[in-house]
mmCIF file of N, CA, C and O in Angstrom:
data_model
loop_
_atom_site.group_PDB
_atom_site.id
_atom_site.type_symbol
_atom_site.label_atom_id
_atom_site.label_comp_id
_atom_site.label_asym_id
_atom_site.label_seq_id
_atom_site.Cartn_x
_atom_site.Cartn_y
_atom_site.Cartn_z
ATOM 1 N N MET R 166 -6.014 5.164 -5.774
ATOM 2 C CA MET R 166 -5.095 4.657 -4.774
ATOM 3 C C MET R 166 -3.782 4.335 -5.477
ATOM 4 O O MET R 166 -3.777 3.670 -6.502
ATOM 5 N N TRP R 167 -2.708 4.812 -4.949
ATOM 6 C CA TRP R 167 -1.391 4.432 -5.449
ATOM 7 C C TRP R 167 -0.877 3.299 -4.583
ATOM 8 O O TRP R 167 -0.954 3.372 -3.345
ATOM 9 N N ILE R 168 -0.339 2.283 -5.219
ATOM 10 C CA ILE R 168 0.169 1.125 -4.493
ATOM 11 C C ILE R 168 1.539 0.752 -5.037
ATOM 12 O O ILE R 168 1.723 0.641 -6.254
ATOM 13 N N PHE R 169 2.464 0.544 -4.128
ATOM 14 C CA PHE R 169 3.737 -0.066 -4.478
ATOM 15 C C PHE R 169 3.637 -1.521 -4.047
ATOM 16 O O PHE R 169 3.474 -1.810 -2.861
ATOM 17 N N LEU R 170 3.699 -2.426 -4.995
ATOM 18 C CA LEU R 170 3.578 -3.848 -4.711
ATOM 19 C C LEU R 170 4.824 -4.338 -3.975
ATOM 20 O O LEU R 170 5.865 -3.666 -4.000
ATOM 21 N N PRO R 171 4.759 -5.508 -3.324
ATOM 22 C CA PRO R 171 5.892 -5.988 -2.526
ATOM 23 C C PRO R 171 7.223 -6.054 -3.280
ATOM 24 O O PRO R 171 8.277 -5.848 -2.699
ATOM 25 N N GLY R 172 7.183 -6.279 -4.579
ATOM 26 C CA GLY R 172 8.418 -6.354 -5.362
ATOM 27 C C GLY R 172 8.873 -5.034 -5.944
ATOM 28 O O GLY R 172 9.854 -4.970 -6.676
ATOM 29 N N GLY R 173 8.166 -3.944 -5.642
ATOM 30 C CA GLY R 173 8.590 -2.631 -6.093
ATOM 31 C C GLY R 173 7.826 -2.077 -7.275
ATOM 32 O O GLY R 173 8.115 -0.967 -7.725
ATOM 33 N N SER R 174 6.863 -2.802 -7.801
ATOM 34 C CA SER R 174 6.062 -2.290 -8.911
ATOM 35 C C SER R 174 5.090 -1.227 -8.409
ATOM 36 O O SER R 174 4.635 -1.272 -7.273
ATOM 37 N N PHE R 175 4.761 -0.289 -9.292
ATOM 38 C CA PHE R 175 3.844 0.796 -8.963
ATOM 39 C C PHE R 175 2.592 0.683 -9.821
ATOM 40 O O PHE R 175 2.690 0.542 -11.046
ATOM 41 N N VAL R 176 1.422 0.760 -9.178
ATOM 42 C CA VAL R 176 0.154 0.795 -9.901
ATOM 43 C C VAL R 176 -0.735 1.884 -9.312
ATOM 44 O O VAL R 176 -0.597 2.263 -8.149
ATOM 45 N N SER R 177 -1.640 2.364 -10.140
ATOM 46 C CA SER R 177 -2.650 3.326 -9.727
ATOM 47 C C SER R 177 -4.000 2.657 -9.942
ATOM 48 O O SER R 177 -4.281 2.157 -11.029
ATOM 49 N N VAL R 178 -4.825 2.638 -8.910
ATOM 50 C CA VAL R 178 -6.115 1.951 -8.971
ATOM 51 C C VAL R 178 -7.218 2.992 -8.838
ATOM 52 O O VAL R 178 -7.220 3.790 -7.897
ATOM 53 N N VAL R 179 -8.153 2.978 -9.794
ATOM 54 C CA VAL R 179 -9.255 3.938 -9.794
ATOM 55 C C VAL R 179 -10.557 3.238 -10.180
ATOM 56 O O VAL R 179 -10.549 2.138 -10.723
ATOM 57 N N GLU R 180 -11.643 3.923 -9.880
ATOM 58 C CA GLU R 180 -12.952 3.487 -10.355
ATOM 59 C C GLU R 180 -13.389 4.487 -11.413
ATOM 60 O O GLU R 180 -13.783 5.607 -11.106
ATOM 61 N N LYS R 181 -13.317 4.088 -12.662
ATOM 62 C CA LYS R 181 -13.772 4.936 -13.761
ATOM 63 C C LYS R 181 -15.281 4.807 -13.885
ATOM 64 O O LYS R 181 -15.881 3.873 -13.336
ATOM 65 N N ALA R 182 -15.897 5.708 -14.613
ATOM 66 C CA ALA R 182 -17.345 5.658 -14.802
ATOM 67 C C ALA R 182 -17.777 4.307 -15.362
ATOM 68 O O ALA R 182 -18.809 3.758 -14.969
ATOM 69 N N SER R 183 -16.981 3.741 -16.248
ATOM 70 C CA SER R 183 -17.309 2.446 -16.848
ATOM 71 C C SER R 183 -17.180 1.288 -15.863
ATOM 72 O O SER R 183 -17.702 0.199 -16.109
ATOM 73 N N ASP R 184 -16.519 1.498 -14.732
ATOM 74 C CA ASP R 184 -16.357 0.451 -13.715
ATOM 75 C C ASP R 184 -17.571 0.338 -12.796
ATOM 76 O O ASP R 184 -17.799 -0.713 -12.204
ATOM 77 N N VAL R 185 -18.320 1.400 -12.646
ATOM 78 C CA VAL R 185 -19.363 1.463 -11.626
ATOM 79 C C VAL R 185 -20.382 0.332 -11.774
ATOM 80 O O VAL R 185 -20.603 -0.447 -10.841
ATOM 81 N N ALA R 186 -21.006 0.218 -12.923
ATOM 82 C CA ALA R 186 -22.063 -0.784 -13.121
ATOM 83 C C ALA R 186 -21.526 -2.205 -13.061
ATOM 84 O O ALA R 186 -22.240 -3.129 -12.659
ATOM 85 N N ARG R 187 -20.262 -2.379 -13.436
ATOM 86 C CA ARG R 187 -19.668 -3.725 -13.469
ATOM 87 C C ARG R 187 -19.014 -4.112 -12.145
ATOM 88 O O ARG R 187 -18.558 -5.239 -11.993
ATOM 89 N N ASP R 188 -18.929 -3.173 -11.202
ATOM 90 C CA ASP R 188 -18.239 -3.377 -9.931
ATOM 91 C C ASP R 188 -16.798 -3.835 -10.170
ATOM 92 O O ASP R 188 -16.321 -4.803 -9.587
ATOM 93 N N THR R 189 -16.124 -3.089 -11.048
ATOM 94 C CA THR R 189 -14.731 -3.369 -11.368
ATOM 95 C C THR R 189 -13.869 -2.174 -10.976
ATOM 96 O O THR R 189 -14.376 -1.102 -10.615
ATOM 97 N N LEU R 190 -12.584 -2.358 -11.056
ATOM 98 C CA LEU R 190 -11.611 -1.294 -10.854
ATOM 99 C C LEU R 190 -10.662 -1.290 -12.045
ATOM 100 O O LEU R 190 -10.383 -2.352 -12.620
ATOM 101 N N THR R 191 -10.151 -0.134 -12.387
ATOM 102 C CA THR R 191 -9.146 -0.022 -13.440
ATOM 103 C C THR R 191 -7.794 0.147 -12.768
ATOM 104 O O THR R 191 -7.607 1.050 -11.948
ATOM 105 N N VAL R 192 -6.884 -0.754 -13.090
ATOM 106 C CA VAL R 192 -5.535 -0.731 -12.517
ATOM 107 C C VAL R 192 -4.592 -0.304 -13.635
ATOM 108 O O VAL R 192 -4.503 -0.966 -14.670
ATOM 109 N N ARG R 193 -3.889 0.804 -13.410
ATOM 110 C CA ARG R 193 -3.023 1.369 -14.430
ATOM 111 C C ARG R 193 -1.577 1.350 -13.965
ATOM 112 O O ARG R 193 -1.309 1.384 -12.769
ATOM 113 N N ALA R 194 -0.668 1.334 -14.940
ATOM 114 C CA ALA R 194 0.752 1.344 -14.616
ATOM 115 C C ALA R 194 1.519 2.059 -15.716
ATOM 116 O O ALA R 194 1.034 2.211 -16.838
ATOM 117 N N ARG R 195 2.718 2.457 -15.387
ATOM 118 C CA ARG R 195 3.610 3.085 -16.359
ATOM 119 C C ARG R 195 4.302 2.046 -17.234
ATOM 120 O O ARG R 195 4.667 2.338 -18.373
ATOM 121 N N ALA R 196 4.486 0.841 -16.684
ATOM 122 C CA ALA R 196 5.207 -0.213 -17.408
ATOM 123 C C ALA R 196 4.454 -1.535 -17.282
ATOM 124 O O ALA R 196 3.912 -1.848 -16.219
ATOM 125 N N ALA R 197 4.434 -2.293 -18.367
ATOM 126 C CA ALA R 197 3.758 -3.596 -18.355
ATOM 127 C C ALA R 197 4.352 -4.519 -17.301
ATOM 128 O O ALA R 197 3.639 -5.325 -16.702
ATOM 129 N N SER R 198 5.644 -4.399 -17.033
ATOM 130 C CA SER R 198 6.274 -5.267 -16.030
ATOM 131 C C SER R 198 5.661 -5.041 -14.647
ATOM 132 O O SER R 198 5.603 -5.958 -13.831
ATOM 133 N N ASP R 199 5.190 -3.834 -14.376
ATOM 134 C CA ASP R 199 4.553 -3.568 -13.084
ATOM 135 C C ASP R 199 3.226 -4.304 -12.972
ATOM 136 O O ASP R 199 2.898 -4.860 -11.921
ATOM 137 N N LEU R 200 2.462 -4.351 -14.051
ATOM 138 C CA LEU R 200 1.220 -5.130 -14.028
ATOM 139 C C LEU R 200 1.518 -6.621 -14.009
ATOM 140 O O LEU R 200 0.745 -7.396 -13.454
ATOM 141 N N SER R 201 2.635 -7.022 -14.567
ATOM 142 C CA SER R 201 3.018 -8.443 -14.527
ATOM 143 C C SER R 201 3.224 -8.905 -13.092
ATOM 144 O O SER R 201 2.874 -10.028 -12.746
ATOM 145 N N GLU R 202 3.808 -8.058 -12.244
ATOM 146 C CA GLU R 202 3.956 -8.436 -10.834
ATOM 147 C C GLU R 202 2.581 -8.591 -10.186
ATOM 148 O O GLU R 202 2.375 -9.497 -9.374
ATOM 149 N N LEU R 203 1.643 -7.750 -10.564
ATOM 150 C CA LEU R 203 0.296 -7.858 -10.012
ATOM 151 C C LEU R 203 -0.322 -9.222 -10.319
ATOM 152 O O LEU R 203 -1.036 -9.780 -9.501
ATOM 153 N N ARG R 204 -0.019 -9.780 -11.481
ATOM 154 C CA ARG R 204 -0.578 -11.078 -11.881
ATOM 155 C C ARG R 204 -0.245 -12.182 -10.868
ATOM 156 O O ARG R 204 -1.016 -13.112 -10.674
ATOM 157 N N ALA R 205 0.882 -12.069 -10.185
ATOM 158 C CA ALA R 205 1.246 -13.061 -9.166
ATOM 159 C C ALA R 205 0.234 -13.084 -8.025
ATOM 160 O O ALA R 205 0.036 -14.114 -7.380
ATOM 161 N N PHE R 206 -0.411 -11.953 -7.777
ATOM 162 C CA PHE R 206 -1.385 -11.847 -6.695
ATOM 163 C C PHE R 206 -2.827 -11.909 -7.201
ATOM 164 O O PHE R 206 -3.752 -12.089 -6.421
ATOM 165 N N LEU R 207 -2.987 -11.770 -8.503
ATOM 166 C CA LEU R 207 -4.307 -11.735 -9.129
ATOM 167 C C LEU R 207 -4.259 -12.617 -10.381
ATOM 168 O O LEU R 207 -4.241 -12.127 -11.509
ATOM 169 N N PRO R 208 -4.205 -13.945 -10.196
ATOM 170 C CA PRO R 208 -4.008 -14.850 -11.332
ATOM 171 C C PRO R 208 -5.084 -14.762 -12.406
ATOM 172 O O PRO R 208 -4.830 -15.072 -13.563
ATOM 173 N N SER R 209 -6.280 -14.306 -12.048
ATOM 174 C CA SER R 209 -7.365 -14.204 -13.029
ATOM 175 C C SER R 209 -7.296 -12.906 -13.840
ATOM 176 O O SER R 209 -8.184 -12.632 -14.646
ATOM 177 N N MET R 210 -6.248 -12.135 -13.647
ATOM 178 C CA MET R 210 -6.124 -10.853 -14.323
ATOM 179 C C MET R 210 -6.185 -11.028 -15.835
ATOM 180 O O MET R 210 -5.523 -11.902 -16.390
ATOM 181 N N PRO R 211 -6.972 -10.205 -16.525
ATOM 182 C CA PRO R 211 -7.066 -10.312 -17.986
ATOM 183 C C PRO R 211 -5.787 -9.824 -18.657
ATOM 184 O O PRO R 211 -4.904 -9.271 -17.998
ATOM 185 N N PRO R 212 -5.693 -10.000 -19.970
ATOM 186 C CA PRO R 212 -4.516 -9.485 -20.685
ATOM 187 C C PRO R 212 -4.364 -7.976 -20.500
ATOM 188 O O PRO R 212 -5.349 -7.244 -20.369
ATOM 189 N N ILE R 213 -3.137 -7.534 -20.498
ATOM 190 C CA ILE R 213 -2.817 -6.125 -20.321
ATOM 191 C C ILE R 213 -3.207 -5.355 -21.581
ATOM 192 O O ILE R 213 -2.893 -5.765 -22.691
ATOM 193 N N GLU R 214 -3.909 -4.239 -21.379
ATOM 194 C CA GLU R 214 -4.277 -3.342 -22.478
ATOM 195 C C GLU R 214 -3.215 -2.262 -22.581
ATOM 196 O O GLU R 214 -2.776 -1.713 -21.575
ATOM 197 N N ARG R 215 -2.820 -1.934 -23.799
ATOM 198 C CA ARG R 215 -1.810 -0.891 -24.025
ATOM 199 C C ARG R 215 -2.456 0.336 -24.665
ATOM 200 O O ARG R 215 -3.430 0.208 -25.385
ATOM 201 N N GLY R 216 -1.893 1.500 -24.399
ATOM 202 C CA GLY R 216 -2.421 2.721 -25.000
ATOM 203 C C GLY R 216 -3.705 3.153 -24.325
ATOM 204 O O GLY R 216 -3.832 3.076 -23.115
ATOM 205 N N GLY R 217 -4.644 3.590 -25.099
ATOM 206 C CA GLY R 217 -5.929 3.981 -24.551
ATOM 207 C C GLY R 217 -6.087 5.473 -24.369
ATOM 208 O O GLY R 217 -7.081 5.933 -23.833
ATOM 209 N N GLY R 218 -5.081 6.247 -24.786
ATOM 210 C CA GLY R 218 -5.226 7.683 -24.777
ATOM 211 C C GLY R 218 -5.059 8.366 -23.432
ATOM 212 O O GLY R 218 -5.421 9.518 -23.288
ATOM 213 N N THR R 219 -4.561 7.675 -22.429
ATOM 214 C CA THR R 219 -4.321 8.320 -21.142
ATOM 215 C C THR R 219 -2.821 8.374 -20.887
ATOM 216 O O THR R 219 -2.028 7.839 -21.656
ATOM 217 N N ASP R 220 -2.440 8.998 -19.787
ATOM 218 C CA ASP R 220 -1.011 9.121 -19.509
ATOM 219 C C ASP R 220 -0.397 7.833 -18.965
ATOM 220 O O ASP R 220 0.814 7.719 -18.900
ATOM 221 N N TYR R 221 -1.210 6.850 -18.585
ATOM 222 C CA TYR R 221 -0.676 5.554 -18.168
ATOM 223 C C TYR R 221 -0.575 4.652 -19.392
ATOM 224 O O TYR R 221 -1.540 4.503 -20.140
ATOM 225 N N ALA R 222 0.571 4.027 -19.564
ATOM 226 C CA ALA R 222 0.829 3.241 -20.774
ATOM 227 C C ALA R 222 0.017 1.951 -20.844
ATOM 228 O O ALA R 222 -0.344 1.498 -21.923
ATOM 229 N N VAL R 223 -0.267 1.349 -19.678
ATOM 230 C CA VAL R 223 -0.936 0.045 -19.658
ATOM 231 C C VAL R 223 -1.995 0.013 -18.568
ATOM 232 O O VAL R 223 -1.926 0.762 -17.588
ATOM 233 N N ARG R 224 -2.968 -0.905 -18.739
ATOM 234 C CA ARG R 224 -4.045 -1.022 -17.740
ATOM 235 C C ARG R 224 -4.723 -2.364 -17.863
ATOM 236 O O ARG R 224 -4.622 -3.027 -18.884
ATOM 237 N N VAL R 225 -5.439 -2.709 -16.805
ATOM 238 C CA VAL R 225 -6.345 -3.860 -16.796
ATOM 239 C C VAL R 225 -7.582 -3.443 -16.016
ATOM 240 O O VAL R 225 -7.533 -2.564 -15.162
ATOM 241 N N VAL R 226 -8.693 -4.088 -16.324
ATOM 242 C CA VAL R 226 -9.927 -3.886 -15.577
ATOM 243 C C VAL R 226 -10.220 -5.192 -14.861
ATOM 244 O O VAL R 226 -10.244 -6.263 -15.494
ATOM 245 N N VAL R 227 -10.370 -5.114 -13.536
ATOM 246 C CA VAL R 227 -10.521 -6.328 -12.729
ATOM 247 C C VAL R 227 -11.710 -6.206 -11.792
ATOM 248 O O VAL R 227 -12.065 -5.099 -11.369
ATOM 249 N N PRO R 228 -12.329 -7.331 -11.450
ATOM 250 C CA PRO R 228 -13.426 -7.288 -10.476
ATOM 251 C C PRO R 228 -12.931 -6.748 -9.132
ATOM 252 O O PRO R 228 -11.857 -7.117 -8.651
ATOM 253 N N ARG R 229 -13.734 -5.857 -8.550
ATOM 254 C CA ARG R 229 -13.358 -5.225 -7.274
ATOM 255 C C ARG R 229 -13.053 -6.264 -6.189
ATOM 256 O O ARG R 229 -12.051 -6.159 -5.477
ATOM 257 N N ALA R 230 -13.903 -7.272 -6.050
ATOM 258 C CA ALA R 230 -13.708 -8.276 -4.992
ATOM 259 C C ALA R 230 -12.409 -9.052 -5.198
ATOM 260 O O ALA R 230 -11.709 -9.370 -4.229
ATOM 261 N N GLU R 231 -12.067 -9.344 -6.437
ATOM 262 C CA GLU R 231 -10.815 -10.065 -6.708
ATOM 263 C C GLU R 231 -9.605 -9.191 -6.393
ATOM 264 O O GLU R 231 -8.592 -9.672 -5.882
ATOM 265 N N PHE R 232 -9.710 -7.899 -6.692
ATOM 266 C CA PHE R 232 -8.602 -7.004 -6.353
ATOM 267 C C PHE R 232 -8.445 -6.891 -4.842
ATOM 268 O O PHE R 232 -7.332 -6.888 -4.326
ATOM 269 N N ALA R 233 -9.560 -6.819 -4.139
ATOM 270 C CA ALA R 233 -9.501 -6.752 -2.671
ATOM 271 C C ALA R 233 -8.806 -7.984 -2.102
ATOM 272 O O ALA R 233 -7.972 -7.883 -1.193
ATOM 273 N N ALA R 234 -9.111 -9.159 -2.641
ATOM 274 C CA ALA R 234 -8.445 -10.385 -2.179
ATOM 275 C C ALA R 234 -6.960 -10.352 -2.520
ATOM 276 O O ALA R 234 -6.117 -10.807 -1.733
ATOM 277 N N ALA R 235 -6.622 -9.793 -3.675
ATOM 278 C CA ALA R 235 -5.216 -9.686 -4.073
ATOM 279 C C ALA R 235 -4.442 -8.796 -3.110
ATOM 280 O O ALA R 235 -3.271 -9.067 -2.804
ATOM 281 N N LEU R 236 -5.084 -7.741 -2.602
ATOM 282 C CA LEU R 236 -4.421 -6.885 -1.612
ATOM 283 C C LEU R 236 -4.036 -7.681 -0.372
ATOM 284 O O LEU R 236 -2.955 -7.479 0.195
ATOM 285 N N GLY R 237 -4.899 -8.578 0.051
ATOM 286 C CA GLY R 237 -4.577 -9.436 1.189
ATOM 287 C C GLY R 237 -3.381 -10.327 0.896
ATOM 288 O O GLY R 237 -2.511 -10.523 1.749
ATOM 289 N N ARG R 238 -3.324 -10.859 -0.315
ATOM 290 C CA ARG R 238 -2.176 -11.706 -0.698
ATOM 291 C C ARG R 238 -0.894 -10.884 -0.757
ATOM 292 O O ARG R 238 0.179 -11.360 -0.387
ATOM 293 N N MET R 239 -1.009 -9.638 -1.190
ATOM 294 C CA MET R 239 0.170 -8.752 -1.212
ATOM 295 C C MET R 239 0.693 -8.536 0.203
ATOM 296 O O MET R 239 1.900 -8.597 0.442
ATOM 297 N N ALA R 240 -0.219 -8.292 1.132
ATOM 298 C CA ALA R 240 0.209 -8.093 2.523
ATOM 299 C C ALA R 240 0.911 -9.334 3.052
ATOM 300 O O ALA R 240 1.917 -9.230 3.762
ATOM 301 N N GLY R 241 0.413 -10.499 2.688
ATOM 302 C CA GLY R 241 1.045 -11.744 3.123
ATOM 303 C C GLY R 241 2.414 -11.974 2.515
ATOM 304 O O GLY R 241 3.220 -12.744 3.044
ATOM 305 N N ALA R 242 2.712 -11.303 1.406
ATOM 306 C CA ALA R 242 3.988 -11.489 0.711
ATOM 307 C C ALA R 242 5.097 -10.592 1.253
ATOM 308 O O ALA R 242 6.251 -10.726 0.838
ATOM 309 N N ILE R 243 4.783 -9.702 2.166
ATOM 310 C CA ILE R 243 5.808 -8.796 2.693
ATOM 311 C C ILE R 243 6.713 -9.574 3.639
ATOM 312 O O ILE R 243 6.281 -10.051 4.677
ATOM 313 N N LYS R 244 7.980 -9.692 3.255
ATOM 314 C CA LYS R 244 8.957 -10.469 4.024
ATOM 315 C C LYS R 244 10.277 -9.708 4.121
ATOM 316 O O LYS R 244 11.351 -10.270 3.972
ATOM 317 N N TYR R 245 10.201 -8.411 4.343
ATOM 318 C CA TYR R 245 11.411 -7.592 4.406
ATOM 319 C C TYR R 245 11.207 -6.485 5.424
ATOM 320 O O TYR R 245 10.084 -6.085 5.707
ATOM 321 N N ALA R 246 12.322 -5.961 5.949
ATOM 322 C CA ALA R 246 12.259 -4.894 6.946
ATOM 323 C C ALA R 246 12.349 -3.504 6.322
ATOM 324 O O ALA R 246 11.946 -2.528 6.932
ATOM 325 N N ASN R 247 12.888 -3.414 5.084
ATOM 326 C CA ASN R 247 13.039 -2.120 4.424
ATOM 327 C C ASN R 247 12.677 -2.283 2.959
ATOM 328 O O ASN R 247 13.331 -3.026 2.225
ATOM 329 N N PHE R 248 11.637 -1.594 2.535
ATOM 330 C CA PHE R 248 11.114 -1.722 1.176
ATOM 331 C C PHE R 248 12.135 -1.293 0.123
ATOM 332 O O PHE R 248 12.376 -2.001 -0.854
ATOM 333 N N LYS R 249 12.752 -0.140 0.311
ATOM 334 C CA LYS R 249 13.698 0.353 -0.694
ATOM 335 C C LYS R 249 14.896 -0.586 -0.840
ATOM 336 O O LYS R 249 15.364 -0.822 -1.958
ATOM 337 N N ASP R 250 15.381 -1.150 0.261
ATOM 338 C CA ASP R 250 16.487 -2.113 0.177
ATOM 339 C C ASP R 250 16.057 -3.367 -0.586
ATOM 340 O O ASP R 250 16.820 -3.912 -1.382
ATOM 341 N N ARG R 251 14.846 -3.823 -0.329
ATOM 342 C CA ARG R 251 14.331 -5.007 -1.025
ATOM 343 C C ARG R 251 14.220 -4.756 -2.531
ATOM 344 O O ARG R 251 14.580 -5.598 -3.344
ATOM 345 N N VAL R 252 13.741 -3.581 -2.888
ATOM 346 C CA VAL R 252 13.628 -3.245 -4.303
ATOM 347 C C VAL R 252 15.010 -3.199 -4.946
ATOM 348 O O VAL R 252 15.202 -3.690 -6.064
ATOM 349 N N ALA R 253 15.984 -2.633 -4.265
ATOM 350 C CA ALA R 253 17.350 -2.599 -4.801
ATOM 351 C C ALA R 253 17.864 -4.008 -5.053
ATOM 352 O O ALA R 253 18.507 -4.273 -6.078
ATOM 353 N N GLU R 254 17.564 -4.944 -4.140
ATOM 354 C CA GLU R 254 18.007 -6.336 -4.294
ATOM 355 C C GLU R 254 17.308 -7.038 -5.449
ATOM 356 O O GLU R 254 17.933 -7.811 -6.173
ATOM 357 N N THR R 255 16.020 -6.801 -5.609
ATOM 358 C CA THR R 255 15.239 -7.571 -6.574
ATOM 359 C C THR R 255 15.038 -6.883 -7.918
ATOM 360 O O THR R 255 14.898 -7.566 -8.934
ATOM 361 N N ARG R 256 15.016 -5.563 -7.942
ATOM 362 C CA ARG R 256 14.725 -4.839 -9.189
ATOM 363 C C ARG R 256 15.871 -3.933 -9.630
ATOM 364 O O ARG R 256 15.803 -3.338 -10.687
ATOM 365 N N GLY R 257 16.869 -3.771 -8.769
ATOM 366 C CA GLY R 257 18.025 -2.965 -9.136
ATOM 367 C C GLY R 257 18.044 -1.601 -8.478
ATOM 368 O O GLY R 257 17.034 -1.103 -7.993
ATOM 369 N N THR R 258 19.226 -1.001 -8.481
ATOM 370 C CA THR R 258 19.405 0.279 -7.801
ATOM 371 C C THR R 258 18.730 1.431 -8.542
ATOM 372 O O THR R 258 18.372 2.420 -7.916
ATOM 373 N N GLY R 259 18.561 1.313 -9.853
ATOM 374 C CA GLY R 259 17.893 2.375 -10.597
ATOM 375 C C GLY R 259 16.470 2.595 -10.110
ATOM 376 O O GLY R 259 16.063 3.728 -9.824
ATOM 377 N N ARG R 260 15.711 1.515 -9.995
ATOM 378 C CA ARG R 260 14.330 1.621 -9.514
ATOM 379 C C ARG R 260 14.338 2.040 -8.046
ATOM 380 O O ARG R 260 13.507 2.843 -7.628
ATOM 381 N N ALA R 261 15.265 1.533 -7.267
ATOM 382 C CA ALA R 261 15.330 1.908 -5.854
ATOM 383 C C ALA R 261 15.598 3.403 -5.706
ATOM 384 O O ALA R 261 15.042 4.055 -4.818
ATOM 385 N N ARG R 262 16.425 3.982 -6.571
ATOM 386 C CA ARG R 262 16.689 5.427 -6.515
ATOM 387 C C ARG R 262 15.413 6.222 -6.814
ATOM 388 O O ARG R 262 15.137 7.228 -6.169
ATOM 389 N N VAL R 263 14.633 5.764 -7.791
ATOM 390 C CA VAL R 263 13.371 6.446 -8.095
ATOM 391 C C VAL R 263 12.446 6.390 -6.885
ATOM 392 O O VAL R 263 11.842 7.396 -6.492
ATOM 393 N N LEU R 264 12.337 5.226 -6.262
ATOM 394 C CA LEU R 264 11.474 5.084 -5.087
ATOM 395 C C LEU R 264 11.988 5.925 -3.920
ATOM 396 O O LEU R 264 11.200 6.467 -3.150
ATOM 397 N N ASN R 265 13.304 6.042 -3.798
ATOM 398 C CA ASN R 265 13.863 6.886 -2.740
ATOM 399 C C ASN R 265 13.485 8.354 -2.975
ATOM 400 O O ASN R 265 13.208 9.085 -2.021
ATOM 401 N N THR R 266 13.444 8.771 -4.225
ATOM 402 C CA THR R 266 13.016 10.136 -4.540
ATOM 403 C C THR R 266 11.571 10.349 -4.107
ATOM 404 O O THR R 266 11.236 11.374 -3.488
ATOM 405 N N VAL R 267 10.711 9.384 -4.401
ATOM 406 C CA VAL R 267 9.308 9.467 -3.977
ATOM 407 C C VAL R 267 9.244 9.530 -2.452
ATOM 408 O O VAL R 267 8.534 10.357 -1.879
ATOM 409 N N TRP R 268 9.994 8.661 -1.779
ATOM 410 C CA TRP R 268 10.025 8.619 -0.315
ATOM 411 C C TRP R 268 10.445 9.979 0.250
ATOM 412 O O TRP R 268 9.851 10.488 1.198
ATOM 413 N N THR R 269 11.477 10.576 -0.355
ATOM 414 C CA THR R 269 11.987 11.865 0.115
ATOM 415 C C THR R 269 10.930 12.956 -0.028
ATOM 416 O O THR R 269 10.733 13.772 0.886
ATOM 417 N N ILE R 270 10.234 12.973 -1.146
ATOM 418 C CA ILE R 270 9.204 13.991 -1.365
ATOM 419 C C ILE R 270 8.042 13.799 -0.385
ATOM 420 O O ILE R 270 7.575 14.754 0.233
ATOM 421 N N ILE R 271 7.592 12.575 -0.217
ATOM 422 C CA ILE R 271 6.468 12.316 0.683
ATOM 423 C C ILE R 271 6.843 12.570 2.145
ATOM 424 O O ILE R 271 6.007 12.972 2.948
ATOM 425 N N ARG R 272 8.106 12.403 2.456
ATOM 426 C CA ARG R 272 8.566 12.661 3.826
ATOM 427 C C ARG R 272 8.304 14.097 4.251
ATOM 428 O O ARG R 272 8.101 14.381 5.437
ATOM 429 N N ARG R 273 8.232 14.991 3.271
ATOM 430 C CA ARG R 273 7.954 16.399 3.569
ATOM 431 C C ARG R 273 6.592 16.577 4.246
ATOM 432 O O ARG R 273 6.367 17.564 4.947
ATOM 433 N N LEU R 274 5.693 15.627 4.059
ATOM 434 C CA LEU R 274 4.363 15.703 4.681
ATOM 435 C C LEU R 274 4.447 15.571 6.206
ATOM 436 O O LEU R 274 3.511 15.955 6.910
ATOM 437 N N GLN R 275 5.556 15.044 6.703
ATOM 438 C CA GLN R 275 5.756 14.905 8.152
ATOM 439 C C GLN R 275 5.986 16.247 8.826
ATOM 440 O O GLN R 275 5.736 16.396 10.003
ATOM 441 N N ALA R 276 6.506 17.184 8.068
ATOM 442 C CA ALA R 276 6.901 18.484 8.651
ATOM 443 C C ALA R 276 5.692 19.300 9.066
ATOM 444 O O ALA R 276 4.632 19.226 8.584
#
């Protein structure tokens, strides 16, 4: 699952083989700052792991139920009418331009 958090951070959430028995999820990001925003919604989040031989620079492994509750808190944090405008205000126009590119590409699915 790809998720853009309310403040504009991007994470990818998957269930790796090692997550199955533990009922955990692996949350990956391109930048540690993106996982830092997640910590606001998931205070029990463990320290961020770096590297690991995959294309995502950072990751954490979290209990599935705690992540599910964090999603609810994320929904409660939405207080804006336009996501890209909010990101420009809080994270800068550079990140907003990247998100606009993603938005433009995904918009093609409407056709």
